[in-house]
Coordinates of C-alpha atoms in Angstrom, one line a residue:
M3 CA -40.7 -11.3 -113.6
E4 CA -37.7 -10.2 -115.6
Y5 CA -38.1 -12.9 -118.3
I6 CA -41.9 -11.9 -118.6
A7 CA -41.0 -8.4 -119.0
F8 CA -38.5 -9.3 -121.7
L9 CA -41.0 -11.4 -123.6
K10 CA -43.5 -8.3 -123.4
S11 CA -40.8 -6.1 -124.8
M12 CA -40.2 -8.1 -127.9
L13 CA -41.5 -6.3 -131.1
A14 CA -44.0 -8.1 -133.3
V15 CA -44.1 -7.4 -137.0
N16 CA -47.3 -9.2 -137.9
T17 CA -50.4 -11.1 -136.3
Q18 CA -48.5 -14.4 -136.2
E19 CA -45.6 -13.0 -134.3
E20 CA -48.0 -11.3 -131.9
T21 CA -49.8 -14.6 -131.3
Q22 CA -46.6 -16.4 -130.6
R23 CA -45.3 -13.6 -128.1
M24 CA -48.7 -13.6 -126.2
T25 CA -48.5 -17.5 -126.0
A26 CA -44.8 -17.4 -124.8
V27 CA -45.9 -14.8 -122.0
R28 CA -48.9 -16.9 -121.1
K29 CA -46.7 -20.0 -120.5
A30 CA -44.2 -18.1 -118.5
Y31 CA -47.0 -16.8 -116.2
Q32 CA -48.7 -20.3 -115.9
K33 CA -45.3 -21.9 -114.9
A34 CA -44.6 -19.1 -112.4
I35 CA -47.8 -19.1 -110.4
V36 CA -47.6 -22.7 -109.7
T37 CA -44.2 -22.5 -108.3
P38 CA -44.0 -21.6 -104.4
T39 CA -41.6 -18.7 -104.8
H40 CA -41.4 -15.2 -103.7
H41 CA -44.0 -12.4 -104.8
I42 CA -46.4 -15.3 -106.1
E43 CA -49.4 -13.1 -105.2
Q44 CA -48.0 -10.3 -107.5
L45 CA -47.5 -12.7 -110.3
W46 CA -51.0 -14.0 -109.9
R47 CA -52.3 -10.4 -110.1
D48 CA -50.2 -9.8 -113.2
Y49 CA -51.3 -12.9 -114.7
E50 CA -55.1 -12.0 -114.2
N51 CA -54.5 -8.6 -115.7
F52 CA -52.7 -10.1 -118.7
E53 CA -55.4 -12.7 -119.5
N54 CA -58.2 -9.9 -119.1
S55 CA -56.4 -7.7 -121.5
V56 CA -56.2 -10.2 -124.0
S57 CA -59.7 -11.7 -123.9
R58 CA -62.1 -11.7 -120.8
Q59 CA -63.9 -14.8 -122.2
L60 CA -60.8 -17.0 -122.5
A61 CA -59.6 -15.4 -119.2
K62 CA -62.3 -16.7 -117.3
G63 CA -61.7 -20.5 -118.2
L64 CA -58.0 -20.2 -117.8
L65 CA -58.0 -18.5 -114.6
S66 CA -60.6 -21.0 -113.2
E67 CA -58.4 -23.8 -114.2
Y68 CA -55.1 -22.4 -112.6
Q69 CA -56.7 -20.9 -109.3
P70 CA -56.4 -24.3 -107.4
K71 CA -52.9 -24.7 -108.4
Y72 CA -51.9 -21.2 -107.5
N73 CA -53.7 -21.6 -104.2
S74 CA -51.7 -24.8 -103.3
A75 CA -48.4 -23.2 -104.3
R76 CA -49.3 -20.1 -102.3
A77 CA -49.7 -22.2 -99.2
V78 CA -46.6 -24.2 -99.8
Y79 CA -44.6 -21.0 -100.1
R80 CA -46.0 -19.9 -96.8
E81 CA -44.9 -22.9 -94.9
L82 CA -41.6 -23.1 -96.8
K83 CA -40.7 -19.4 -95.9
K84 CA -40.6 -20.5 -92.3
Y85 CA -37.7 -23.0 -93.2
V86 CA -35.9 -20.6 -95.6
D87 CA -35.9 -17.8 -93.0
E88 CA -33.9 -19.9 -90.5
I89 CA -30.9 -20.3 -93.2
D90 CA -27.9 -17.9 -93.2
W91 CA -27.3 -17.3 -96.9
N92 CA -24.0 -15.6 -96.0
M93 CA -22.5 -18.6 -94.3
L94 CA -19.1 -19.7 -95.9
A95 CA -18.3 -23.3 -96.9
V96 CA -16.1 -24.3 -94.1
P97 CA -15.6 -27.6 -92.4
P98 CA -17.9 -28.5 -89.5
T99 CA -17.1 -27.1 -86.2
D100 CA -18.6 -27.3 -82.7
S101 CA -20.1 -24.0 -82.9
C102 CA -23.6 -23.4 -82.1
K103 CA -24.2 -21.4 -85.3
D104 CA -22.9 -24.4 -87.6
Q105 CA -25.0 -26.8 -85.8
M106 CA -28.0 -24.7 -86.1
Q107 CA -27.5 -24.2 -89.8
W108 CA -27.0 -27.9 -90.3
V109 CA -30.3 -28.4 -88.4
A110 CA -32.0 -25.6 -90.7
W111 CA -30.9 -27.2 -94.0
K112 CA -31.9 -30.9 -92.8
R113 CA -35.4 -29.3 -92.0
L114 CA -35.6 -27.7 -95.5
L115 CA -34.5 -30.9 -97.2
A116 CA -37.1 -33.1 -95.2
F117 CA -39.7 -30.6 -96.2
E118 CA -39.0 -30.6 -99.8
K119 CA -38.7 -34.6 -99.8
G120 CA -42.3 -34.6 -98.5
N121 CA -43.5 -33.3 -101.8
P122 CA -46.0 -30.8 -100.3
Q123 CA -47.5 -29.8 -103.8
R124 CA -47.9 -33.4 -104.7
I125 CA -46.4 -33.0 -108.1
D126 CA -44.6 -35.6 -109.9
S127 CA -42.4 -34.2 -112.6
A128 CA -40.9 -31.3 -110.8
S129 CA -40.9 -32.8 -107.4
N130 CA -37.4 -34.5 -108.0
K131 CA -36.0 -31.3 -109.6
R132 CA -36.7 -29.3 -106.5
I133 CA -35.2 -31.9 -104.1
I134 CA -32.1 -31.9 -106.4
F135 CA -32.1 -28.1 -106.4
S136 CA -32.3 -27.9 -102.7
Y137 CA -29.6 -30.5 -102.2
E138 CA -27.3 -28.5 -104.8
Q139 CA -28.0 -25.3 -102.7
C140 CA -27.4 -27.0 -99.4
L141 CA -24.1 -28.3 -100.8
M142 CA -23.0 -24.7 -101.4
Y143 CA -22.8 -24.0 -97.8
L144 CA -22.4 -27.5 -96.2
Y145 CA -19.6 -28.5 -98.8
H146 CA -17.5 -30.2 -96.3
Y147 CA -20.2 -32.3 -94.5
P148 CA -19.9 -35.8 -95.3
D149 CA -23.5 -36.9 -94.2
I150 CA -25.1 -34.3 -96.6
W151 CA -23.2 -35.9 -99.7
Y152 CA -24.3 -39.4 -98.3
D153 CA -27.8 -38.3 -97.8
Y154 CA -27.9 -37.0 -101.5
A155 CA -26.3 -39.8 -103.1
T156 CA -28.5 -42.4 -101.2
W157 CA -31.6 -40.3 -102.2
Q158 CA -30.6 -40.4 -105.9
A159 CA -30.1 -44.3 -105.7
K160 CA -33.6 -44.8 -104.0
S161 CA -35.0 -42.7 -106.7
G162 CA -33.7 -45.0 -109.3
S163 CA -30.9 -42.8 -110.8
M164 CA -27.9 -44.9 -109.8
D165 CA -25.8 -43.0 -112.4
A166 CA -26.6 -39.7 -110.6
A167 CA -25.7 -41.4 -107.3
V168 CA -22.4 -42.4 -108.6
K169 CA -21.7 -38.9 -109.8
V170 CA -22.6 -37.6 -106.4
F171 CA -20.3 -39.9 -104.6
Q172 CA -17.4 -39.0 -107.2
R173 CA -18.0 -35.2 -106.4
A174 CA -18.0 -36.1 -102.6
L175 CA -14.5 -38.1 -102.7
K176 CA -13.3 -34.9 -104.6
A177 CA -14.4 -32.5 -101.7
L178 CA -13.4 -35.0 -99.1
P179 CA -10.8 -37.2 -100.3
E180 CA -9.7 -38.3 -96.9
S181 CA -13.1 -39.5 -95.9
E182 CA -13.2 -43.3 -95.3
M183 CA -16.7 -43.3 -94.7
L184 CA -17.7 -42.0 -98.1
K185 CA -15.2 -44.5 -99.7
Y186 CA -16.9 -47.5 -97.9
A187 CA -20.4 -46.1 -98.9
Y188 CA -19.4 -45.5 -102.6
A189 CA -17.9 -49.1 -102.7
E190 CA -21.1 -50.4 -101.3
L191 CA -23.1 -48.7 -104.0
E192 CA -20.9 -50.1 -106.7
E193 CA -20.9 -53.6 -105.2
S194 CA -24.9 -53.5 -104.7
R195 CA -25.3 -52.6 -108.7
G196 CA -22.8 -55.3 -109.8
A197 CA -19.8 -53.1 -110.5
L198 CA -17.3 -55.3 -108.6
Q199 CA -14.2 -53.9 -110.4
S200 CA -15.0 -50.4 -109.3
A201 CA -15.5 -51.4 -105.7
K202 CA -12.5 -53.4 -105.5
K203 CA -10.5 -50.4 -106.7
L204 CA -12.1 -48.4 -103.9
Y205 CA -11.1 -51.0 -101.3
E206 CA -7.6 -51.1 -102.7
S207 CA -7.4 -47.2 -102.4
L208 CA -8.1 -47.6 -98.8
L209 CA -5.3 -50.1 -98.2
G210 CA -2.8 -47.6 -100.2
D211 CA 0.6 -47.4 -98.7
A212 CA 1.4 -50.2 -96.3
A213 CA 2.5 -47.8 -93.6
E214 CA -0.7 -46.0 -93.6
T215 CA -3.0 -48.8 -94.0
T216 CA -5.3 -49.5 -91.0
A217 CA -6.5 -52.8 -89.6
L218 CA -10.0 -52.0 -90.5
A219 CA -9.2 -51.6 -94.2
H220 CA -7.6 -55.3 -94.0
I221 CA -10.8 -56.8 -92.3
Q222 CA -13.2 -55.0 -94.7
F223 CA -11.2 -56.0 -97.8
I224 CA -11.1 -59.6 -96.6
R225 CA -15.0 -59.7 -96.2
F226 CA -15.5 -58.1 -99.6
L227 CA -13.2 -60.8 -101.1
R228 CA -15.1 -63.5 -99.0
R229 CA -18.5 -62.2 -100.4
N230 CA -17.4 -61.8 -104.0
E231 CA -14.5 -64.1 -104.8
G232 CA -14.8 -67.0 -102.5
V233 CA -12.9 -68.5 -99.4
E234 CA -9.6 -68.9 -101.1
A235 CA -9.3 -65.3 -102.1
A236 CA -10.0 -64.3 -98.7
R237 CA -7.6 -66.7 -97.1
K238 CA -4.7 -65.9 -99.6
Y239 CA -5.1 -62.1 -98.7
F240 CA -5.3 -62.8 -94.9
L241 CA -1.8 -64.7 -95.2
D242 CA -0.3 -61.5 -96.8
A243 CA -2.0 -59.2 -94.5
R244 CA -0.7 -60.8 -91.4
K245 CA 2.9 -59.8 -92.6
S246 CA 1.9 -56.2 -92.7
P247 CA 3.1 -53.9 -89.9
S248 CA -0.4 -52.5 -89.7
C249 CA -1.8 -55.9 -88.7
T250 CA -3.1 -56.2 -85.3
Y251 CA -5.0 -58.9 -83.4
H252 CA -8.3 -57.5 -84.7
V253 CA -7.4 -59.0 -88.1
Y254 CA -6.9 -62.3 -86.6
V255 CA -10.1 -62.4 -84.7
A256 CA -12.0 -61.1 -87.7
Y257 CA -10.8 -63.8 -89.9
A258 CA -11.1 -66.6 -87.3
L259 CA -14.8 -65.8 -86.6
M260 CA -15.4 -65.4 -90.4
A261 CA -14.1 -69.0 -91.0
F262 CA -16.1 -70.3 -88.0
C263 CA -19.5 -68.5 -88.9
L264 CA -19.5 -68.3 -92.5
D265 CA -17.2 -71.3 -93.6
K266 CA -18.4 -73.6 -90.8
D267 CA -14.9 -74.6 -90.1
P268 CA -14.0 -74.5 -86.5
K269 CA -10.6 -76.1 -87.2
V270 CA -9.3 -73.4 -89.3
A271 CA -10.7 -70.8 -86.8
H272 CA -8.9 -72.6 -83.9
N273 CA -5.6 -72.7 -85.9
V274 CA -6.0 -68.9 -86.6
F275 CA -6.4 -68.1 -82.8
E276 CA -3.5 -70.3 -81.9
A277 CA -1.4 -68.5 -84.4
G278 CA -2.3 -65.2 -83.1
L279 CA -1.6 -66.2 -79.6
K280 CA 2.0 -66.5 -80.3
Q281 CA 1.9 -62.9 -81.3
F282 CA -0.6 -61.3 -79.1
M283 CA -0.4 -63.0 -75.9
H284 CA 0.2 -59.7 -74.3
E285 CA -3.2 -58.5 -75.4
P286 CA -6.0 -59.4 -72.8
V287 CA -8.8 -58.4 -75.2
Y288 CA -7.5 -61.0 -77.7
I289 CA -7.2 -63.7 -74.9
L290 CA -10.8 -63.0 -74.0
E291 CA -12.0 -63.3 -77.7
Y292 CA -10.2 -66.6 -78.0
A293 CA -12.0 -67.8 -74.6
D294 CA -15.5 -66.9 -76.0
F295 CA -14.5 -68.8 -79.3
L296 CA -13.6 -72.0 -77.1
S297 CA -16.9 -71.5 -75.1
C298 CA -18.9 -71.6 -78.2
L299 CA -17.2 -75.0 -78.9
N300 CA -18.0 -76.2 -75.1
D301 CA -14.1 -76.7 -74.8
D302 CA -13.7 -76.3 -71.1
R303 CA -10.4 -77.9 -71.0
N304 CA -8.6 -75.8 -73.5
I305 CA -10.3 -72.6 -71.8
R306 CA -8.8 -73.5 -68.4
A307 CA -5.4 -74.0 -70.4
L308 CA -5.8 -70.6 -72.2
F309 CA -6.3 -68.8 -68.9
E310 CA -3.5 -70.5 -67.0
R311 CA -1.1 -69.6 -70.0
A312 CA -2.3 -66.0 -70.0
L313 CA -2.1 -65.4 -66.4
S314 CA 1.5 -66.8 -66.2
S315 CA 2.6 -64.3 -68.9
L316 CA 0.6 -61.2 -68.1
P317 CA 1.6 -58.6 -65.5
Q318 CA -0.4 -58.2 -62.4
E319 CA -2.1 -54.9 -63.6
E320 CA -3.1 -56.3 -66.9
S321 CA -4.5 -59.6 -65.7
I322 CA -7.5 -58.2 -63.7
E323 CA -10.1 -58.9 -66.6
I324 CA -8.6 -62.2 -67.1
W325 CA -9.1 -63.0 -63.4
K326 CA -12.5 -61.9 -63.7
R327 CA -13.4 -64.0 -66.7
F328 CA -11.9 -66.8 -65.1
T329 CA -13.9 -66.7 -62.0
Q330 CA -16.9 -66.4 -64.2
F331 CA -16.0 -69.5 -66.2
E332 CA -15.6 -71.4 -63.1
K333 CA -19.1 -70.6 -61.9
T334 CA -20.6 -71.9 -65.1
Y335 CA -18.2 -74.9 -65.8
G336 CA -16.6 -75.7 -62.4
D337 CA -17.7 -77.3 -59.1
L338 CA -17.7 -75.6 -55.8
A339 CA -14.3 -76.4 -54.9
S340 CA -12.9 -75.1 -58.3
M341 CA -14.8 -72.0 -57.7
L342 CA -13.4 -71.2 -54.2
K343 CA -9.9 -72.2 -55.4
V344 CA -10.0 -69.7 -58.3
E345 CA -11.4 -66.9 -56.1
Q346 CA -8.7 -67.5 -53.7
R347 CA -5.9 -67.6 -56.2
R348 CA -7.4 -64.2 -57.6
K349 CA -7.1 -62.5 -54.3
E350 CA -3.7 -63.5 -53.8
A351 CA -2.4 -62.8 -57.2
L352 CA -4.1 -59.3 -57.2
S353 CA -3.3 -58.5 -53.6
G354 CA -0.7 -55.7 -54.5
T355 CA -2.8 -54.1 -57.3
I356 CA -5.3 -51.3 -56.8
E357 CA -8.0 -53.6 -57.6
E358 CA -7.5 -55.7 -54.7
G359 CA -5.4 -53.5 -52.5
A360 CA -7.5 -53.7 -49.4
S361 CA -8.5 -57.3 -49.7
A362 CA -8.2 -57.7 -46.1
L363 CA -11.1 -55.3 -45.5
E364 CA -13.4 -56.9 -47.9
T365 CA -16.4 -58.6 -47.0
S366 CA -16.9 -62.2 -48.2
L367 CA -20.6 -61.4 -49.1
L368 CA -19.4 -59.8 -52.4
D369 CA -17.9 -63.3 -53.3
L370 CA -21.0 -65.0 -52.2
I371 CA -23.3 -62.6 -54.3
S372 CA -21.0 -63.0 -57.3
R373 CA -21.3 -66.8 -57.0
Y374 CA -24.9 -66.8 -56.6
S375 CA -26.2 -64.1 -59.1
F376 CA -27.4 -64.7 -62.6
K377 CA -27.8 -62.1 -65.2
D378 CA -29.9 -59.4 -63.5
L379 CA -30.9 -61.7 -60.7
W380 CA -29.4 -60.9 -57.2
P381 CA -29.6 -62.9 -53.9
C382 CA -30.1 -59.4 -52.2
S383 CA -31.9 -56.2 -52.6
S384 CA -30.8 -53.2 -54.3
K385 CA -30.2 -51.3 -51.0
D386 CA -27.8 -54.1 -50.0
L387 CA -26.0 -54.0 -53.3
D388 CA -25.4 -50.3 -52.9
H389 CA -24.3 -50.7 -49.3
L390 CA -21.8 -53.4 -50.2
S391 CA -20.6 -51.4 -53.2
R392 CA -19.8 -48.3 -50.9
Q393 CA -18.0 -50.5 -48.5
E394 CA -15.8 -52.0 -51.3
W395 CA -14.9 -48.5 -52.5
L396 CA -14.0 -47.4 -49.0
S397 CA -11.8 -50.6 -48.3
K398 CA -10.0 -49.8 -51.6
N399 CA -9.4 -46.2 -51.1
I400 CA -9.0 -45.9 -47.2
G401 CA -5.2 -46.1 -47.3
K402 CA -4.8 -43.7 -50.2
K403 CA -3.3 -40.3 -49.8
V404 CA -5.6 -38.0 -51.7
D405 CA -4.4 -34.8 -52.9
K406 CA -6.6 -31.7 -51.7
S407 CA -6.6 -30.4 -55.3
A408 CA -8.1 -33.7 -56.5
L409 CA -10.6 -33.6 -53.9
S410 CA -11.7 -30.0 -54.6
N411 CA -12.4 -31.2 -58.2
G412 CA -14.2 -34.3 -57.0
S413 CA -11.8 -36.8 -58.6
A414 CA -10.9 -38.5 -55.7
M415 CA -14.4 -39.3 -54.9
T416 CA -14.9 -41.3 -58.0
D417 CA -11.9 -43.4 -58.6
K418 CA -12.0 -44.5 -62.1
S419 CA -9.3 -47.0 -61.7
T420 CA -11.4 -49.1 -59.3
S421 CA -14.1 -51.3 -61.1
A422 CA -17.4 -52.5 -59.8
P423 CA -17.2 -55.5 -57.5
S424 CA -18.0 -59.0 -58.9
G425 CA -22.0 -59.5 -58.7
V426 CA -22.4 -55.6 -58.0
P427 CA -23.8 -53.3 -60.9
T428 CA -21.5 -50.6 -61.9
A429 CA -24.4 -48.2 -61.7
S430 CA -24.4 -48.2 -58.0
L431 CA -20.8 -47.0 -57.9
K432 CA -21.4 -44.0 -60.0
V433 CA -22.2 -41.6 -57.3
L434 CA -20.7 -38.1 -56.9
H435 CA -19.8 -37.3 -53.2
P436 CA -19.5 -33.9 -51.9
D437 CA -16.1 -32.7 -50.7
T438 CA -16.7 -32.2 -47.0
S439 CA -13.3 -30.8 -46.6
Q440 CA -14.5 -27.6 -48.3
M441 CA -17.4 -27.2 -46.1
V442 CA -17.8 -24.0 -44.0
I443 CA -20.4 -23.2 -41.5
Y444 CA -23.1 -21.1 -42.9
D445 CA -23.5 -17.6 -41.7
P446 CA -26.1 -15.3 -43.4
R447 CA -24.1 -12.2 -42.5
Q448 CA -21.5 -13.1 -44.9
H449 CA -21.4 -11.7 -48.2
H450 CA -19.4 -12.5 -51.2
G451 CA -15.8 -11.0 -51.0
T452 CA -16.2 -9.9 -47.4
T453 CA -15.5 -11.6 -44.0
V454 CA -17.3 -10.7 -40.9
P455 CA -15.4 -10.9 -37.5
S456 CA -16.3 -14.0 -35.3
N457 CA -17.4 -11.9 -32.5
T458 CA -20.0 -9.6 -34.2
T459 CA -23.4 -10.5 -35.2
T460 CA -23.9 -7.7 -37.9
A461 CA -21.9 -6.4 -41.0
I462 CA -19.8 -3.9 -39.3
L463 CA -17.5 -1.9 -41.7
A464 CA -17.6 -0.4 -45.0
A465 CA -14.7 1.6 -46.7
P466 CA -13.4 3.8 -43.9
N467 CA -14.4 7.6 -44.1
L468 CA -12.3 9.4 -41.5
S469 CA -14.1 12.6 -41.9
N470 CA -17.3 11.2 -41.1
P471 CA -17.0 8.2 -38.7
M472 CA -20.7 7.7 -38.7
A473 CA -20.7 7.0 -42.5
T474 CA -17.9 4.4 -41.7
V475 CA -19.4 2.5 -39.1
V476 CA -22.4 1.1 -40.3
G477 CA -23.7 -0.8 -37.4
A478 CA -22.7 -3.5 -35.0
A479 CA -24.3 -5.7 -32.2
S480 CA -21.6 -6.6 -29.9
N481 CA -20.9 -9.8 -28.0
P482 CA -20.9 -8.8 -24.3
L483 CA -17.8 -10.8 -23.7
S484 CA -15.6 -8.7 -26.1
N485 CA -15.5 -5.4 -28.0
P486 CA -16.7 -5.7 -31.5
I487 CA -14.4 -2.9 -32.9
V488 CA -11.3 -4.9 -31.8
S489 CA -11.6 -7.6 -34.3
M490 CA -9.9 -7.3 -37.6
V491 CA -12.1 -7.2 -40.8
D492 CA -10.8 -8.7 -44.1
G493 CA -10.0 -6.2 -46.8
V494 CA -9.5 -3.3 -44.4
S495 CA -6.0 -2.5 -43.0
S496 CA -5.4 -2.4 -39.3
K497 CA -4.0 1.0 -39.7
A498 CA -7.0 2.3 -41.4
F499 CA -9.3 0.6 -38.7
D500 CA -7.3 2.3 -36.0
E501 CA -7.9 5.8 -37.5
V502 CA -11.6 4.9 -37.6
L503 CA -11.5 4.1 -33.9
K504 CA -9.6 7.3 -33.0
A505 CA -12.2 9.4 -35.1
T506 CA -15.3 7.7 -33.6
P507 CA -17.0 9.7 -30.6
P508 CA -16.9 8.2 -27.2
A509 CA -20.7 8.1 -26.9
L510 CA -20.7 6.1 -30.2
S511 CA -18.2 3.7 -29.0
A512 CA -19.8 3.2 -25.7
F513 CA -23.2 2.9 -27.4
L514 CA -21.9 0.1 -29.8
A515 CA -20.0 -1.5 -26.9
G516 CA -23.1 -1.8 -24.7
L517 CA -25.2 -3.3 -27.3
P518 CA -26.2 -7.0 -26.5
S519 CA -25.5 -10.0 -28.7
I520 CA -28.6 -11.0 -30.8
E521 CA -30.0 -14.1 -32.5
G522 CA -31.3 -13.9 -36.0
P523 CA -31.3 -11.0 -38.7
A524 CA -32.9 -8.5 -36.3
P525 CA -32.8 -7.8 -32.7
N526 CA -35.6 -7.4 -30.1
V527 CA -36.1 -3.7 -30.1
D528 CA -37.6 -3.6 -26.5
I529 CA -34.8 -5.4 -24.9
V530 CA -32.3 -3.2 -26.7
L531 CA -34.0 0.0 -25.6
S532 CA -34.4 -1.1 -22.1
I533 CA -30.6 -1.7 -21.9
C534 CA -29.8 1.5 -23.4
L535 CA -32.1 3.3 -20.9
Q536 CA -30.2 1.7 -18.0
N537 CA -26.8 3.1 -19.0
D538 CA -25.3 6.5 -18.9
Y539 CA -23.4 7.5 -22.0
P540 CA -20.7 10.4 -22.0
T541 CA -21.9 13.5 -23.2
V542 CA -20.5 14.9 -26.7
Q543 CA -19.1 18.2 -26.5
T544 CA -18.0 20.3 -29.5
K545 CA -15.7 23.1 -29.8
K546 CA -18.2 25.5 -30.9
A547 CA -20.6 24.6 -27.9
T548 CA -19.2 27.6 -25.8
S549 CA -19.7 30.3 -28.5
L550 CA -23.5 30.1 -28.3
P551 CA -25.4 31.0 -25.4
S552 CA -28.4 29.2 -26.4
Q553 CA -26.5 25.8 -26.6
R554 CA -26.5 23.6 -23.6
T555 CA -22.9 22.6 -22.8
A556 CA -23.1 20.8 -19.5
G557 CA -25.1 18.0 -17.9
P558 CA -25.5 14.4 -18.6
A559 CA -27.6 13.3 -21.4
P560 CA -28.6 10.0 -23.0
S561 CA -26.9 8.8 -26.0
T562 CA -30.0 9.0 -27.9
S563 CA -30.1 12.7 -27.7
D564 CA -26.6 13.1 -29.3
L565 CA -28.0 11.0 -32.1
S566 CA -31.6 12.5 -32.4
G567 CA -32.3 14.7 -35.5
S568 CA -34.5 16.9 -33.3
S569 CA -32.2 17.6 -30.6
K570 CA -31.7 21.1 -29.3
S571 CA -28.0 20.6 -28.6
H572 CA -26.9 20.7 -32.2
P573 CA -24.6 23.7 -32.7
I574 CA -25.6 26.2 -35.2
P575 CA -22.8 27.2 -37.7
S576 CA -21.2 30.5 -37.4
N577 CA -22.1 31.6 -40.8
S578 CA -25.7 30.8 -40.3
S579 CA -28.2 33.5 -41.4
F580 CA -30.9 32.5 -38.9
R581 CA -32.4 35.5 -37.1
P582 CA -33.6 35.3 -33.5
R583 CA -37.3 35.2 -34.9
D584 CA -36.2 32.1 -36.9
R585 CA -34.9 30.3 -34.0
Q586 CA -37.9 31.0 -31.9
L587 CA -40.1 29.8 -34.7
G588 CA -37.9 26.6 -35.0
K589 CA -38.2 26.1 -31.2
R590 CA -42.0 26.5 -31.2
K591 CA -42.1 23.9 -34.1
D592 CA -40.0 21.6 -32.1
Q593 CA -42.2 22.1 -29.1
D594 CA -45.3 21.2 -31.2
R595 CA -43.7 18.3 -32.7
Q596 CA -42.7 16.9 -29.2
E597 CA -46.2 17.4 -28.0
E598 CA -47.5 15.5 -31.0
E599 CA -45.0 12.7 -30.2
E600 CA -45.8 12.7 -26.5
S601 CA -49.5 12.2 -27.3
T602 CA -48.7 8.7 -28.1
T603 CA -48.7 7.3 -24.7
V604 CA -48.5 3.8 -23.2
Q605 CA -52.2 3.7 -22.7
S606 CA -52.8 3.9 -26.5
Q607 CA -50.9 0.7 -26.9
P608 CA -52.1 -2.9 -25.8
L609 CA -50.5 -3.5 -22.5
Q610 CA -48.1 -6.5 -22.2
R611 CA -48.0 -8.4 -18.8
D612 CA -44.2 -8.3 -18.3
A613 CA -43.0 -7.1 -15.1
F614 CA -39.5 -6.4 -16.4
R615 CA -40.7 -4.2 -19.3
I616 CA -43.1 -2.3 -17.2
R617 CA -40.2 -1.5 -14.6
Q618 CA -38.1 -0.2 -17.6
M619 CA -40.8 1.9 -18.6
Q620 CA -41.1 3.4 -15.4
K621 CA -37.4 4.1 -15.1
A622 CA -37.7 5.7 -18.6
R623 CA -40.4 8.1 -17.3
G624 CA -38.5 9.0 -14.3
G625 CA -35.2 9.5 -16.3
S626 CA -36.9 11.8 -18.9
A627 CA -38.3 13.9 -16.2
S628 CA -34.7 15.0 -15.0
Q629 CA -33.5 15.5 -18.4
T630 CA -33.6 18.7 -20.4
G631 CA -33.1 17.2 -23.8
S632 CA -35.8 17.0 -26.4
V633 CA -35.9 13.3 -26.6
S634 CA -39.3 11.5 -26.3
Y635 CA -39.0 7.7 -25.9
G636 CA -42.6 6.9 -26.6
S637 CA -43.7 3.5 -25.9
A638 CA -41.0 1.4 -24.3
L639 CA -43.3 -1.6 -24.5
S640 CA -43.6 -1.6 -28.3
G641 CA -40.0 -0.6 -28.7
D642 CA -41.0 2.5 -30.9
L643 CA -38.5 5.3 -30.3
S644 CA -40.5 8.5 -30.9
G645 CA -38.5 11.4 -32.5
S646 CA -35.8 11.1 -35.2
T647 CA -33.5 8.9 -32.9
C648 CA -30.6 7.5 -34.9

């Protein structure tokens, strides 16, 4: 848009210059409206206005020609915008990390590059330019990601631009000079296009200092020399590499297999393995590789000799895999007597190791299954295999002293040092067992961070409030064999608890002590009411009771009257502004409320044929007649306590 505005602002002295200016503006518009970029709709409208201002007749043909191209570019832009919006354009070019943000940005750039490679506009000349532009944009943010550099170079090579691919690899090695992956990829590209000297220099740079050279660099250079310079060049370098301090048994195995598979020379391969055996007899993996090579030659005599030499020199803990391979070898090449003999020797040799520590408890079925199985075919069911594998695990771990901390982490339940039994798949042993030592009896009353006393059935105490004991004692259902308030609750000190007990009214203490034990989250209300009606609770007397003539100060009363919100026995504060008329009005309202409550009789409820509950109902009626309180018990059958009983 700025470029078009610049072209329009140019001064034209004559008609020719004006025509050139118009032509330049038209070309800029036509290039812009076929590019999926921001504000493409505005560019199209400006182009329409421009063509109509020049010549309506010419504009009709040009607009009809570019309309399909513009529609395609607009559709591509709308789809492209979904991928572009996922990219954080403020991201710094830092090495890759494990953070979720970096991984999401990597995914977003991969999706954008894949979209551009799909050539959604189906254009030829500009397609590669757009992809190159996208890769260059991506490298501004993912500069330290080797996979982006590799994708960019391989795409250039597949597109036919080998020189451009070489330049990309050169830039990549400047950005990541320590990346062996990019060096191998660059050397592979140079070798594929015939630039062997450049590839050789790259391999030699990987060798570098002898102290820092890896065994893998030796192996790959030997293979490169074998491919391009022949057997003698590879053999010569192997003889030099074996003297290097970085040469491991991997170099011997790689060269021996190359001589056997590529050169078809088993004698040279055998000599290489024998030469390495003098230096790497302590490596069980090397011995097993040598045994595999001899198996390919069907040389059972030398295989037995190799196993015997290895077992005589290796310590017990490192010979476990050798013994396993030896027993498998005898199953294939030996007879029944040799099989049984090697198995017995294996048990005796490994009797003191973790692998065979409880051999006395092992069942002979495992050895039988091992002898008569083949590949994934077993002489028993999968259920039997699981059962036997668990038995073997128990036999190997029964004498171990497991640390409790290890049990809590579950590490003792899956012993990584023990391997699967011969003939039993290892998948059956990968079972996580629960730590039963940490199990506790489930109690729905317990909450996180609190402990309920063992002789109570409901959450008892909150934080103590000595000024208001009723706010402190939340509720309890006592065990009839013990007092629930005697038990100590975790988190509340015994001193504070004693203060709560002292401040608790006697009536409330007696009420809590007389409650029965319950089962489940809620008690049977009918049974609780019937027990409460049979007990006489002490009367709560306050100091201000004698100062008010209207206050009842004597006489037994049920505990429910002390807790009732409608009881007449509540003292009136001395600073109260109630007048006698107000008190009479309050009494009248209480009497009306009592009459309404008493209107709900037993006859209004469906009778339950329970002689015990009927007897309790009759006692309740008889007891209420002799009491002067304003408590109405309502229906004892339904357990509905009328009035505002606490």
